[in-house]
mmCIF file of C-alpha atoms in Angstrom:
data_model
loop_
_atom_site.group_PDB
_atom_site.id
_atom_site.type_symbol
_atom_site.label_atom_id
_atom_site.label_comp_id
_atom_site.label_asym_id
_atom_site.label_seq_id
_atom_site.Cartn_x
_atom_site.Cartn_y
_atom_site.Cartn_z
ATOM 1 C CA MET A 1 -7.909 -27.659 -28.907
ATOM 2 C CA ALA A 2 -5.506 -24.827 -29.592
ATOM 3 C CA LYS A 3 -1.872 -25.632 -29.082
ATOM 4 C CA LYS A 4 0.000 -23.808 -26.345
ATOM 5 C CA LYS A 5 2.407 -21.244 -27.745
ATOM 6 C CA ASN A 6 6.004 -22.101 -26.893
ATOM 7 C CA LYS A 7 8.353 -19.427 -25.660
ATOM 8 C CA LYS A 8 10.888 -18.394 -28.266
ATOM 9 C CA ASN A 9 14.548 -19.268 -27.896
ATOM 10 C CA PRO A 10 16.486 -16.035 -27.125
ATOM 11 C CA ASP A 11 19.111 -17.036 -29.713
ATOM 12 C CA GLU A 12 16.427 -17.230 -32.411
ATOM 13 C CA MET A 13 14.651 -13.971 -31.528
ATOM 14 C CA SER A 14 14.931 -11.011 -33.890
ATOM 15 C CA PHE A 15 15.532 -7.417 -32.788
ATOM 16 C CA LEU A 16 11.783 -6.711 -32.964
ATOM 17 C CA ASP A 17 11.086 -9.814 -30.857
ATOM 18 C CA HIS A 18 13.455 -8.482 -28.192
ATOM 19 C CA LEU A 19 11.714 -5.103 -28.318
ATOM 20 C CA GLU A 20 8.348 -6.805 -27.889
ATOM 21 C CA GLU A 21 9.704 -8.748 -24.929
ATOM 22 C CA LEU A 22 11.073 -5.548 -23.396
ATOM 23 C CA ARG A 23 7.743 -3.792 -23.926
ATOM 24 C CA TRP A 24 5.875 -6.388 -21.870
ATOM 25 C CA HIS A 25 8.455 -6.244 -19.093
ATOM 26 C CA LEU A 26 8.026 -2.465 -18.983
ATOM 27 C CA ILE A 27 4.218 -2.779 -19.000
ATOM 28 C CA ARG A 28 4.239 -5.244 -16.087
ATOM 29 C CA SER A 29 6.693 -3.068 -14.136
ATOM 30 C CA THR A 30 4.586 0.043 -14.716
ATOM 31 C CA LEU A 31 1.418 -1.808 -13.727
ATOM 32 C CA ALA A 32 3.039 -2.949 -10.466
ATOM 33 C CA ILE A 33 4.143 0.623 -9.679
ATOM 34 C CA VAL A 34 0.628 1.947 -10.393
ATOM 35 C CA ILE A 35 -1.043 -0.695 -8.197
ATOM 36 C CA ILE A 36 1.299 -0.046 -5.277
ATOM 37 C CA GLY A 37 0.906 3.681 -5.895
ATOM 38 C CA CYS A 38 -2.880 3.346 -5.591
ATOM 39 C CA VAL A 39 -2.430 1.635 -2.224
ATOM 40 C CA ALA A 40 -0.080 4.433 -1.148
ATOM 41 C CA PHE A 41 -2.635 7.002 -2.361
ATOM 42 C CA SER A 42 -5.216 5.526 0.018
ATOM 43 C CA MET A 43 -2.740 5.797 2.937
ATOM 44 C CA LYS A 44 -2.407 9.573 2.741
ATOM 45 C CA GLY A 45 -2.174 10.123 6.496
ATOM 46 C CA PHE A 46 0.672 7.675 7.017
ATOM 47 C CA ILE A 47 2.606 8.645 3.863
ATOM 48 C CA PHE A 48 2.527 12.386 4.553
ATOM 49 C CA ASP A 49 2.157 12.892 8.320
ATOM 50 C CA THR A 50 4.408 10.030 9.429
ATOM 51 C CA VAL A 51 6.873 9.438 6.598
ATOM 52 C CA LEU A 52 7.312 12.615 4.528
ATOM 53 C CA LEU A 53 6.766 15.169 7.287
ATOM 54 C CA GLY A 54 8.533 13.090 9.941
ATOM 55 C CA PRO A 55 11.931 14.811 9.434
ATOM 56 C CA LYS A 56 10.219 18.186 9.940
ATOM 57 C CA HIS A 57 9.603 17.423 13.622
ATOM 58 C CA MET A 58 12.346 17.480 16.233
ATOM 59 C CA ASP A 59 11.223 14.165 17.760
ATOM 60 C CA PHE A 60 12.540 12.436 14.628
ATOM 61 C CA PRO A 61 14.940 9.600 15.646
ATOM 62 C CA THR A 62 17.966 11.156 13.895
ATOM 63 C CA TYR A 63 17.543 14.472 15.692
ATOM 64 C CA ARG A 64 17.166 12.724 19.059
ATOM 65 C CA PHE A 65 20.269 10.621 18.370
ATOM 66 C CA PHE A 66 22.525 13.580 17.566
ATOM 67 C CA CYS A 67 20.981 15.654 20.343
ATOM 68 C CA ASN A 68 21.825 12.923 22.865
ATOM 69 C CA ILE A 69 25.418 12.808 21.596
ATOM 70 C CA ALA A 70 25.732 16.603 21.808
ATOM 71 C CA THR A 71 24.236 16.601 25.312
ATOM 72 C CA TYR A 72 26.627 13.857 26.452
ATOM 73 C CA PHE A 73 29.644 15.913 25.367
ATOM 74 C CA GLY A 74 28.119 19.160 26.617
ATOM 75 C CA ILE A 75 27.885 20.733 23.172
ATOM 76 C CA GLU A 76 25.116 23.050 21.998
ATOM 77 C CA SER A 77 23.409 21.664 18.909
ATOM 78 C CA GLY A 78 20.647 22.684 16.539
ATOM 79 C CA PHE A 79 19.397 19.102 16.778
ATOM 80 C CA CYS A 80 18.167 19.854 20.314
ATOM 81 C CA ALA A 81 15.779 22.648 19.299
ATOM 82 C CA ASP A 82 12.061 22.406 20.054
ATOM 83 C CA THR A 83 10.926 23.107 16.499
ATOM 84 C CA LEU A 84 12.371 23.844 13.096
ATOM 85 C CA PRO A 85 11.870 27.542 12.195
ATOM 86 C CA PHE A 86 9.974 27.144 8.951
ATOM 87 C CA THR A 87 6.481 26.440 7.684
ATOM 88 C CA LEU A 88 5.153 24.607 4.657
ATOM 89 C CA GLN A 89 2.633 26.019 2.236
ATOM 90 C CA SER A 90 0.913 25.149 -1.024
ATOM 91 C CA ARG A 91 0.532 28.139 -3.331
ATOM 92 C CA THR A 92 -1.390 26.593 -6.225
ATOM 93 C CA MET A 93 -4.966 25.320 -6.423
ATOM 94 C CA ALA A 94 -3.912 21.790 -7.391
ATOM 95 C CA GLY A 95 -0.673 21.839 -5.384
ATOM 96 C CA GLN A 96 -1.658 19.406 -2.637
ATOM 97 C CA PHE A 97 -3.561 17.079 -4.965
ATOM 98 C CA SER A 98 -0.640 16.988 -7.411
ATOM 99 C CA ALA A 99 1.781 16.337 -4.554
ATOM 100 C CA HIS A 100 -0.455 13.495 -3.375
ATOM 101 C CA ILE A 101 -0.481 11.827 -6.805
ATOM 102 C CA TRP A 102 3.253 12.145 -7.535
ATOM 103 C CA THR A 103 4.229 11.088 -4.031
ATOM 104 C CA SER A 104 2.077 7.965 -4.434
ATOM 105 C CA ILE A 105 3.770 7.152 -7.756
ATOM 106 C CA TRP A 106 7.236 7.522 -6.244
ATOM 107 C CA ALA A 107 6.158 5.397 -3.280
ATOM 108 C CA GLY A 108 5.008 2.778 -5.786
ATOM 109 C CA PHE A 109 8.423 2.816 -7.459
ATOM 110 C CA ILE A 110 10.389 2.605 -4.194
ATOM 111 C CA ILE A 111 8.271 -0.139 -2.632
ATOM 112 C CA GLY A 112 7.914 -2.014 -5.930
ATOM 113 C CA PHE A 113 11.625 -1.820 -6.719
ATOM 114 C CA PRO A 114 12.231 -5.568 -6.136
ATOM 115 C CA TYR A 115 9.540 -6.454 -8.681
ATOM 116 C CA VAL A 116 10.961 -3.970 -11.196
ATOM 117 C CA LEU A 117 14.337 -5.663 -10.697
ATOM 118 C CA TYR A 118 12.663 -9.026 -11.221
ATOM 119 C CA GLU A 119 11.323 -7.892 -14.592
ATOM 120 C CA VAL A 120 14.741 -6.496 -15.542
ATOM 121 C CA TRP A 121 16.340 -9.802 -14.554
ATOM 122 C CA LYS A 122 13.843 -11.796 -16.615
ATOM 123 C CA PHE A 123 14.792 -9.699 -19.641
ATOM 124 C CA ILE A 124 18.597 -9.930 -19.316
ATOM 125 C CA SER A 125 18.995 -13.425 -17.841
ATOM 126 C CA PRO A 126 18.410 -15.305 -21.150
ATOM 127 C CA GLY A 127 21.572 -13.657 -22.465
ATOM 128 C CA LEU A 128 23.707 -15.157 -19.681
ATOM 129 C CA TYR A 129 25.364 -18.557 -19.558
ATOM 130 C CA GLU A 130 23.672 -21.251 -17.489
ATOM 131 C CA LYS A 131 26.431 -21.134 -14.858
ATOM 132 C CA GLU A 132 26.180 -17.357 -14.688
ATOM 133 C CA ARG A 133 22.427 -17.580 -14.115
ATOM 134 C CA LYS A 134 22.973 -20.056 -11.267
ATOM 135 C CA ASN A 135 25.650 -17.870 -9.690
ATOM 136 C CA SER A 136 23.393 -14.813 -9.953
ATOM 137 C CA ARG A 137 20.283 -16.243 -8.308
ATOM 138 C CA GLY A 138 20.668 -13.837 -5.409
ATOM 139 C CA PHE A 139 20.752 -10.822 -7.740
ATOM 140 C CA ILE A 140 17.251 -9.567 -6.886
ATOM 141 C CA PHE A 141 17.734 -9.996 -3.141
ATOM 142 C CA ILE A 142 21.179 -8.344 -3.080
ATOM 143 C CA ALA A 143 20.182 -5.469 -5.379
ATOM 144 C CA SER A 144 16.968 -4.864 -3.403
ATOM 145 C CA PHE A 145 18.881 -4.989 -0.115
ATOM 146 C CA LEU A 146 21.392 -2.420 -1.389
ATOM 147 C CA PHE A 147 18.632 -0.148 -2.713
ATOM 148 C CA PHE A 148 16.583 -0.219 0.498
ATOM 149 C CA THR A 149 19.723 0.245 2.605
ATOM 150 C CA GLY A 150 20.578 3.317 0.536
ATOM 151 C CA ALA A 151 16.985 4.584 0.714
ATOM 152 C CA LEU A 152 16.956 4.234 4.526
ATOM 153 C CA PHE A 153 20.348 5.943 4.693
ATOM 154 C CA GLY A 154 18.972 8.782 2.594
ATOM 155 C CA TYR A 155 15.831 9.071 4.735
ATOM 156 C CA TYR A 156 17.375 8.799 8.204
ATOM 157 C CA VAL A 157 20.731 10.507 7.574
ATOM 158 C CA VAL A 158 20.818 12.702 4.459
ATOM 159 C CA THR A 159 17.250 14.032 4.683
ATOM 160 C CA PRO A 160 17.428 15.214 8.339
ATOM 161 C CA PHE A 161 20.813 16.871 7.710
ATOM 162 C CA SER A 162 19.428 18.644 4.642
ATOM 163 C CA ILE A 163 16.196 19.782 6.280
ATOM 164 C CA ASN A 164 17.885 20.866 9.498
ATOM 165 C CA PHE A 165 20.542 22.876 7.649
ATOM 166 C CA LEU A 166 18.372 24.438 4.951
ATOM 167 C CA GLY A 167 15.369 24.942 7.235
ATOM 168 C CA THR A 168 17.380 26.893 9.806
ATOM 169 C CA TYR A 169 19.593 28.837 7.393
ATOM 170 C CA VAL A 170 18.798 32.560 7.193
ATOM 171 C CA VAL A 171 20.468 35.473 5.447
ATOM 172 C CA SER A 172 18.461 38.074 7.359
ATOM 173 C CA ALA A 173 15.918 38.176 10.148
ATOM 174 C CA GLU A 174 13.695 40.071 7.711
ATOM 175 C CA VAL A 175 13.299 36.953 5.532
ATOM 176 C CA LEU A 176 10.922 34.211 6.652
ATOM 177 C CA ASN A 177 11.416 30.569 5.692
ATOM 178 C CA GLU A 178 8.093 29.537 4.188
ATOM 179 C CA PHE A 179 8.787 26.618 1.848
ATOM 180 C CA ASP A 180 6.527 25.306 -0.848
ATOM 181 C CA LEU A 181 5.253 21.768 -0.272
ATOM 182 C CA SER A 182 6.661 20.554 -3.594
ATOM 183 C CA SER A 183 10.132 21.842 -2.654
ATOM 184 C CA PHE A 184 10.072 19.984 0.672
ATOM 185 C CA ILE A 185 8.879 16.741 -0.946
ATOM 186 C CA SER A 186 11.531 17.078 -3.657
ATOM 187 C CA THR A 187 14.255 17.331 -0.998
ATOM 188 C CA VAL A 188 13.087 14.141 0.716
ATOM 189 C CA LYS A 189 12.529 12.264 -2.555
ATOM 190 C CA THR A 190 15.899 13.247 -4.030
ATOM 191 C CA SER A 191 17.767 12.197 -0.892
ATOM 192 C CA VAL A 192 16.012 8.820 -0.678
ATOM 193 C CA VAL A 193 16.049 7.833 -4.366
ATOM 194 C CA ALA A 194 19.547 9.184 -5.089
ATOM 195 C CA CYS A 195 21.057 7.313 -2.141
ATOM 196 C CA GLY A 196 19.159 4.153 -3.089
ATOM 197 C CA ILE A 197 20.579 4.290 -6.624
ATOM 198 C CA MET A 198 24.092 5.169 -5.406
ATOM 199 C CA PHE A 199 24.107 2.078 -3.194
ATOM 200 C CA GLU A 200 23.551 -0.010 -6.354
ATOM 201 C CA LEU A 201 27.149 0.747 -7.373
ATOM 202 C CA PRO A 202 28.440 -2.844 -6.819
ATOM 203 C CA ILE A 203 25.640 -4.242 -9.007
ATOM 204 C CA ILE A 204 26.331 -1.680 -11.741
ATOM 205 C CA ILE A 205 30.059 -2.455 -11.669
ATOM 206 C CA TYR A 206 29.297 -6.187 -11.848
ATOM 207 C CA PHE A 207 27.390 -5.835 -15.129
ATOM 208 C CA LEU A 208 29.816 -3.282 -16.585
ATOM 209 C CA THR A 209 32.615 -5.759 -15.908
ATOM 210 C CA LYS A 210 30.593 -8.570 -17.492
ATOM 211 C CA VAL A 211 30.263 -6.647 -20.757
ATOM 212 C CA GLY A 212 33.927 -5.626 -20.704
ATOM 213 C CA LEU A 213 33.496 -1.891 -20.100
ATOM 214 C CA VAL A 214 35.187 -1.907 -16.678
ATOM 215 C CA THR A 215 38.156 -3.732 -15.159
ATOM 216 C CA PRO A 216 39.657 -3.679 -11.645
ATOM 217 C CA GLU A 217 42.724 -1.903 -13.038
ATOM 218 C CA VAL A 218 40.566 0.878 -14.486
ATOM 219 C CA LEU A 219 38.715 1.281 -11.183
ATOM 220 C CA ARG A 220 41.971 1.500 -9.240
ATOM 221 C CA LYS A 221 43.569 3.866 -11.758
ATOM 222 C CA HIS A 222 40.624 6.277 -11.680
ATOM 223 C CA ARG A 223 40.056 6.115 -7.928
ATOM 224 C CA LYS A 224 40.845 9.830 -7.520
ATOM 225 C CA ILE A 225 38.437 10.759 -10.311
ATOM 226 C CA ALA A 226 35.775 8.585 -8.663
ATOM 227 C CA LEU A 227 36.369 10.429 -5.388
ATOM 228 C CA VAL A 228 35.771 13.773 -7.116
ATOM 229 C CA VAL A 229 32.583 12.440 -8.755
ATOM 230 C CA VAL A 230 31.345 11.142 -5.399
ATOM 231 C CA LEU A 231 32.007 14.520 -3.779
ATOM 232 C CA ILE A 232 30.102 16.289 -6.586
ATOM 233 C CA VAL A 233 27.136 13.922 -6.224
ATOM 234 C CA SER A 234 27.248 14.348 -2.446
ATOM 235 C CA ALA A 235 27.202 18.126 -2.884
ATOM 236 C CA VAL A 236 24.116 17.851 -5.111
ATOM 237 C CA ILE A 237 22.001 15.686 -2.782
ATOM 238 C CA THR A 238 23.161 17.204 0.522
ATOM 239 C CA PRO A 239 23.278 20.727 1.940
ATOM 240 C CA PRO A 240 26.507 22.650 1.254
ATOM 241 C CA ASP A 241 28.254 21.833 4.530
ATOM 242 C CA VAL A 242 31.294 19.612 4.924
ATOM 243 C CA ALA A 243 29.823 17.315 7.589
ATOM 244 C CA SER A 244 26.854 16.245 5.450
ATOM 245 C CA GLN A 245 29.027 15.609 2.393
ATOM 246 C CA ILE A 246 31.444 13.460 4.425
ATOM 247 C CA VAL A 247 28.534 11.456 5.825
ATOM 248 C CA VAL A 248 27.403 10.603 2.272
ATOM 249 C CA THR A 249 30.904 10.143 0.848
ATOM 250 C CA ILE A 250 32.135 7.536 3.344
ATOM 251 C CA PRO A 251 29.616 4.735 2.529
ATOM 252 C CA VAL A 252 29.928 5.373 -1.221
ATOM 253 C CA LEU A 253 33.724 5.043 -1.055
ATOM 254 C CA ILE A 254 33.308 1.786 0.865
ATOM 255 C CA LEU A 255 30.952 0.561 -1.856
ATOM 256 C CA TYR A 256 33.531 1.612 -4.459
ATOM 257 C CA GLN A 257 36.145 -0.571 -2.782
ATOM 258 C CA ILE A 258 33.676 -3.463 -2.706
ATOM 259 C CA SER A 259 32.998 -2.861 -6.401
ATOM 260 C CA ILE A 260 36.710 -3.237 -7.175
ATOM 261 C CA TYR A 261 36.704 -6.613 -5.424
ATOM 262 C CA ILE A 262 33.566 -7.680 -7.307
ATOM 263 C CA SER A 263 35.080 -6.631 -10.631
ATOM 264 C CA LYS A 264 38.214 -8.621 -9.797
ATOM 265 C CA ARG A 265 36.130 -11.714 -9.026
ATOM 266 C CA VAL A 266 34.171 -11.390 -12.277
ATOM 267 C CA ILE A 267 37.371 -11.145 -14.326
ATOM 268 C CA LYS A 268 38.863 -14.121 -12.482
ATOM 269 C CA ASN A 269 35.776 -16.284 -13.090
ATOM 270 C CA GLU A 270 35.718 -15.259 -16.752
ATOM 271 C CA GLU A 271 39.376 -16.256 -17.162
ATOM 272 C CA LYS A 272 38.670 -19.662 -15.569
ATOM 273 C CA ARG A 273 35.760 -20.215 -17.939
ATOM 274 C CA MET A 274 37.839 -19.310 -20.976
ATOM 275 C CA SER A 275 40.736 -21.528 -19.871
ATOM 276 C CA LYS A 276 38.403 -24.511 -19.597
ATOM 277 C CA LYS A 277 37.101 -23.864 -23.112
ATOM 278 C CA ALA A 278 40.578 -23.471 -24.618
ATOM 279 C CA PRO A 279 41.796 -26.628 -26.441
ATOM 280 C CA LYS A 280 44.588 -28.473 -24.682
ATOM 281 C CA SER A 281 47.859 -28.667 -26.582
ATOM 282 C CA SER A 282 49.038 -32.204 -27.455
#
């Protein structure tokens, strides 16, 4: 009977062994994305008509919410219109089929994000101390929660603002708004994925602090620079109006403050661990 192959000790693994380990984590992550993407591909009606094209219709929950607020205060609002004044079109032979495939792949990545995180965690966790692994057991849940919260924020807040602003903006009555399908999908995808990744800021700061690249003092010192970066990112993923950029900036600044607290806690725990290891003077 063949003996079962034992898993190698991370401390004894060579650089090539680590690369091989990483390769299998990437293969499993890609396979999960493809499988979920195939399921999404078979749900074309729901993915496109309900999810992607939902913000194109004025009965979308975000439009109704802001319309009700405007009506309550007696203010005229573009959120109360009957329809958005633009149409979608596909101008290439394979345009709709290509959009179907790529949308399914992105859906596979977004829905399968927790499993991708799981594979990432399996790769990096052997390099942590036992106590650190125990304290980080909620990593996948917290990181997934932050990502999906950001994705929902991007879909229900950033996307409607972008589509409503850009879809109604005209430079002349002579110019019709007839957008390509790929451009519309790109707007939705960018808003959702970018916000999902931005909401991972506390997790990113946690690991940067662990490896010594970031400290609470650095985060506080460069708070103004961080604000400028956030405003630039907000300008990229939102339409060029002040209201939309403020809507995106506020939660990111809150996450930045949380990240400072997390970085402070990491440094404090590291100092406690080092003090316990230090030899006591006689």
